[in-house]
Amino acid sequence: MQINVGGFAMTFPSGVLLRKGLRGTCVAVLLHRFDEWMLQDADGTLFIDAYPLYFSWLGEKLCRLKHGWVDEIKIFDAVQPIPFYHGIFFAESPIAIDKPTEDSESQSAFNSFIAMMGMFIKSSAVRGGRGGAEVLSVTVDGRTVATTDATLADFDTLNDRFTKYGRTPIVDVSAHHFDLQAPRQPPQAT
């Protein structure tokens, strides 16, 4: 499966997520059940507004698992934000990967999944989807950086770099503009 994570396009071994023990993870359910609800980049590739190196790391771990080189995916002294994103994507999904029959899935379980993964689902796809409406990208020092309009909504100056000046390559940008460890979190229950 081709995915674009934060502007980095890659082939991702999503089929490995269908194995027993992995099919119940949020990332498996997101990619295999709700792929039609996810944003796509300009090339039609599924877009995930997350840290690209986490998905590179995870893809490598899934390949090792697929070929029998390891028996499970473990985090050994990984630097942040890998454990952070692993906690989000490898959390146990409250709903199954298979599409439900009428009585097999409660509305509260579905709402719980949307609360967990809604930031990766188009805002227009379902109530609770917070992923925005479009993928925006810029070129920074020769590399593509992409995010969503929903992520940029609270950042005027950074939003302008992606919208007003998005076609102009950026050659000098302060590192504090790209806080890759802090994705949009779901609203806290009150």
CSV table of C-alpha atoms in Angstrom, one decimal:
chain,number,residue,atom,x,y,z
A,1,MET,CA,0.0,0.0,0.0
A,2,GLN,CA,1.3,3.5,-0.8
A,3,ILE,CA,0.9,6.1,1.9
A,4,ASN,CA,2.0,9.6,2.3
A,5,VAL,CA,3.0,10.5,5.9
A,6,GLY,CA,3.7,14.2,6.5
A,7,GLY,CA,4.9,14.6,2.9
A,8,PHE,CA,7.0,11.5,2.8
A,9,ALA,CA,5.6,8.9,0.3
A,10,MET,CA,6.4,5.3,1.0
A,11,THR,CA,5.3,1.8,0.4
A,12,PHE,CA,3.9,0.5,3.6
A,13,PRO,CA,3.4,-3.3,4.4
A,14,SER,CA,-0.2,-2.9,5.5
A,15,GLY,CA,-1.1,-6.5,4.8
A,16,VAL,CA,1.0,-7.6,7.8
A,17,LEU,CA,-1.5,-5.7,10.0
A,18,LEU,CA,-4.1,-8.3,9.0
A,19,ARG,CA,-2.3,-11.0,11.1
A,20,LYS,CA,-3.7,-12.2,14.4
A,21,GLY,CA,-2.5,-9.9,17.2
A,22,LEU,CA,-2.2,-6.9,14.9
A,23,ARG,CA,-5.7,-6.7,13.3
A,24,GLY,CA,-7.1,-5.2,16.5
A,25,THR,CA,-4.8,-2.2,16.4
A,26,CYS,CA,-6.1,1.2,15.5
A,27,VAL,CA,-3.7,1.6,12.6
A,28,ALA,CA,-5.0,-1.7,11.1
A,29,VAL,CA,-8.6,-0.7,11.4
A,30,LEU,CA,-7.9,2.8,10.1
A,31,LEU,CA,-6.0,1.5,7.0
A,32,HIS,CA,-8.2,-1.5,6.2
A,33,ARG,CA,-11.7,-0.4,7.1
A,34,PHE,CA,-11.7,3.4,6.9
A,35,ASP,CA,-9.3,4.1,4.0
A,36,GLU,CA,-12.1,5.7,2.0
A,37,TRP,CA,-12.6,8.2,4.8
A,38,MET,CA,-9.0,9.3,4.9
A,39,LEU,CA,-7.5,12.3,3.1
A,40,GLN,CA,-5.6,11.8,-0.1
A,41,ASP,CA,-2.7,13.9,-1.4
A,42,ALA,CA,-2.6,15.4,-4.9
A,43,ASP,CA,-1.6,12.1,-6.4
A,44,GLY,CA,-4.5,10.2,-4.7
A,45,THR,CA,-2.2,8.5,-2.1
A,46,LEU,CA,-3.7,8.0,1.4
A,47,PHE,CA,-2.4,10.8,3.6
A,48,ILE,CA,-1.6,10.4,7.3
A,49,ASP,CA,-0.8,13.6,9.2
A,50,ALA,CA,1.9,12.1,11.5
A,51,TYR,CA,5.6,11.8,12.0
A,52,PRO,CA,7.1,10.1,8.8
A,53,LEU,CA,10.0,8.4,10.7
A,54,TYR,CA,7.5,6.6,12.9
A,55,PHE,CA,5.9,5.0,9.8
A,56,SER,CA,9.3,4.2,8.3
A,57,TRP,CA,10.3,2.5,11.6
A,58,LEU,CA,7.0,0.7,11.8
A,59,GLY,CA,7.2,-0.5,8.2
A,60,GLU,CA,10.7,-1.9,8.8
A,61,LYS,CA,9.4,-3.7,11.9
A,62,LEU,CA,6.4,-5.1,10.0
A,63,CYS,CA,8.7,-6.4,7.3
A,64,ARG,CA,10.9,-8.2,9.9
A,65,LEU,CA,7.7,-9.7,11.3
A,66,LYS,CA,6.5,-10.8,7.9
A,67,HIS,CA,9.8,-12.6,7.1
A,68,GLY,CA,9.9,-14.3,10.5
A,69,TRP,CA,13.0,-12.4,11.7
A,70,VAL,CA,11.2,-11.3,14.8
A,71,ASP,CA,8.1,-12.6,16.6
A,72,GLU,CA,6.7,-9.3,17.8
A,73,ILE,CA,7.2,-5.5,17.6
A,74,LYS,CA,9.0,-4.1,20.5
A,75,ILE,CA,10.3,-0.7,21.3
A,76,PHE,CA,13.8,-0.7,22.7
A,77,ASP,CA,15.1,2.6,23.9
A,78,ALA,CA,13.4,4.4,21.0
A,79,VAL,CA,13.7,8.1,20.9
A,80,GLN,CA,10.6,10.2,21.0
A,81,PRO,CA,8.3,10.6,19.2
A,82,ILE,CA,8.3,6.9,18.2
A,83,PRO,CA,6.8,5.6,21.5
A,84,PHE,CA,4.3,8.5,21.4
A,85,TYR,CA,3.0,7.6,17.9
A,86,HIS,CA,3.2,3.9,18.7
A,87,GLY,CA,0.9,4.4,21.6
A,88,ILE,CA,-1.6,6.1,19.3
A,89,PHE,CA,-1.5,3.8,16.3
A,90,PHE,CA,-1.0,0.5,18.2
A,91,ALA,CA,-3.7,1.1,20.8
A,92,GLU,CA,-6.3,-1.6,20.9
A,93,SER,CA,-9.2,-0.5,18.6
A,94,PRO,CA,-12.6,-0.6,20.2
A,95,ILE,CA,-14.1,-1.8,16.9
A,96,ALA,CA,-13.2,-4.7,14.6
A,97,ILE,CA,-11.4,-4.5,11.3
A,98,ASP,CA,-14.3,-6.3,9.6
A,99,LYS,CA,-17.3,-4.2,8.6
A,100,PRO,CA,-20.0,-4.9,11.2
A,101,THR,CA,-23.4,-6.5,10.8
A,102,GLU,CA,-26.3,-4.5,12.1
A,103,ASP,CA,-26.0,-5.7,15.7
A,104,SER,CA,-22.3,-6.5,16.0
A,105,GLU,CA,-21.0,-3.1,16.9
A,106,SER,CA,-22.3,-0.6,19.3
A,107,GLN,CA,-22.5,3.1,18.5
A,108,SER,CA,-20.4,3.9,21.6
A,109,ALA,CA,-17.6,1.6,20.4
A,110,PHE,CA,-17.6,3.3,17.0
A,111,ASN,CA,-17.6,6.8,18.7
A,112,SER,CA,-14.7,5.7,20.8
A,113,PHE,CA,-12.7,4.7,17.7
A,114,ILE,CA,-13.5,8.1,16.0
A,115,ALA,CA,-12.4,9.8,19.2
A,116,MET,CA,-9.1,8.0,19.0
A,117,MET,CA,-8.5,8.2,15.2
A,118,GLY,CA,-10.7,11.1,14.1
A,119,MET,CA,-7.7,13.3,13.5
A,120,PHE,CA,-6.7,11.0,10.5
A,121,ILE,CA,-10.2,11.0,9.0
A,122,LYS,CA,-11.7,13.7,6.7
A,123,SER,CA,-13.8,16.1,8.5
A,124,SER,CA,-16.6,15.6,6.0
A,125,ALA,CA,-16.5,11.8,6.2
A,126,VAL,CA,-18.2,11.3,9.5
A,127,ARG,CA,-19.3,13.2,12.6
A,128,GLY,CA,-16.1,13.4,14.7
A,129,GLY,CA,-13.7,13.3,11.8
A,130,ARG,CA,-11.1,16.1,12.5
A,131,GLY,CA,-8.6,15.5,9.7
A,132,GLY,CA,-9.6,18.5,7.7
A,133,ALA,CA,-10.6,18.9,4.1
A,134,GLU,CA,-7.3,19.0,2.2
A,135,VAL,CA,-3.6,18.1,2.3
A,136,LEU,CA,-1.3,21.1,2.0
A,137,SER,CA,2.4,20.9,1.2
A,138,VAL,CA,5.5,23.1,0.9
A,139,THR,CA,9.1,22.5,0.0
A,140,VAL,CA,11.5,23.1,2.8
A,141,ASP,CA,15.2,22.8,2.0
A,142,GLY,CA,14.4,20.6,-1.0
A,143,ARG,CA,12.1,18.2,1.0
A,144,THR,CA,8.3,18.1,0.9
A,145,VAL,CA,6.5,18.7,4.1
A,146,ALA,CA,2.8,18.1,4.1
A,147,THR,CA,0.0,18.5,6.7
A,148,THR,CA,-3.7,19.2,6.7
A,149,ASP,CA,-5.7,22.4,6.7
A,150,ALA,CA,-7.1,21.3,10.1
A,151,THR,CA,-3.6,21.1,11.6
A,152,LEU,CA,-2.8,24.6,10.3
A,153,ALA,CA,-6.0,26.2,11.4
A,154,ASP,CA,-4.6,27.6,14.6
A,155,PHE,CA,-1.3,28.8,13.2
A,156,ASP,CA,-1.7,32.0,11.1
A,157,THR,CA,1.9,32.5,10.0
A,158,LEU,CA,2.5,28.8,9.4
A,159,ASN,CA,-0.8,28.5,7.6
A,160,ASP,CA,0.2,31.3,5.3
A,161,ARG,CA,3.4,29.5,4.4
A,162,PHE,CA,1.3,26.5,3.2
A,163,THR,CA,-1.6,28.5,1.6
A,164,LYS,CA,-0.5,31.9,0.3
A,165,TYR,CA,3.2,31.1,-0.3
A,166,GLY,CA,3.0,27.3,-0.8
A,167,ARG,CA,4.5,27.3,-4.3
A,168,THR,CA,7.5,29.3,-3.2
A,169,PRO,CA,10.3,26.9,-1.8
A,170,ILE,CA,11.3,27.7,1.8
A,171,VAL,CA,15.0,27.8,2.2
A,172,ASP,CA,15.3,29.1,5.8
A,173,VAL,CA,12.8,28.1,8.5
A,174,SER,CA,13.0,28.0,12.2
A,175,ALA,CA,12.9,24.5,13.6
A,176,HIS,CA,10.3,25.4,16.2
A,177,HIS,CA,7.7,25.7,13.4
A,178,PHE,CA,7.7,22.0,13.0
A,179,ASP,CA,6.8,20.4,16.3
A,180,LEU,CA,6.4,16.9,15.0
A,181,GLN,CA,5.8,15.4,18.5
A,182,ALA,CA,2.5,17.2,19.1
A,183,PRO,CA,-0.2,16.1,16.8
A,184,ARG,CA,-3.7,17.5,17.2
A,185,GLN,CA,-5.3,15.6,20.1
A,186,PRO,CA,-8.9,14.7,20.3
A,187,PRO,CA,-11.0,17.1,22.4
A,188,GLN,CA,-11.0,16.2,26.1
A,189,ALA,CA,-14.2,14.8,27.4
A,190,THR,CA,-15.9,17.2,29.8
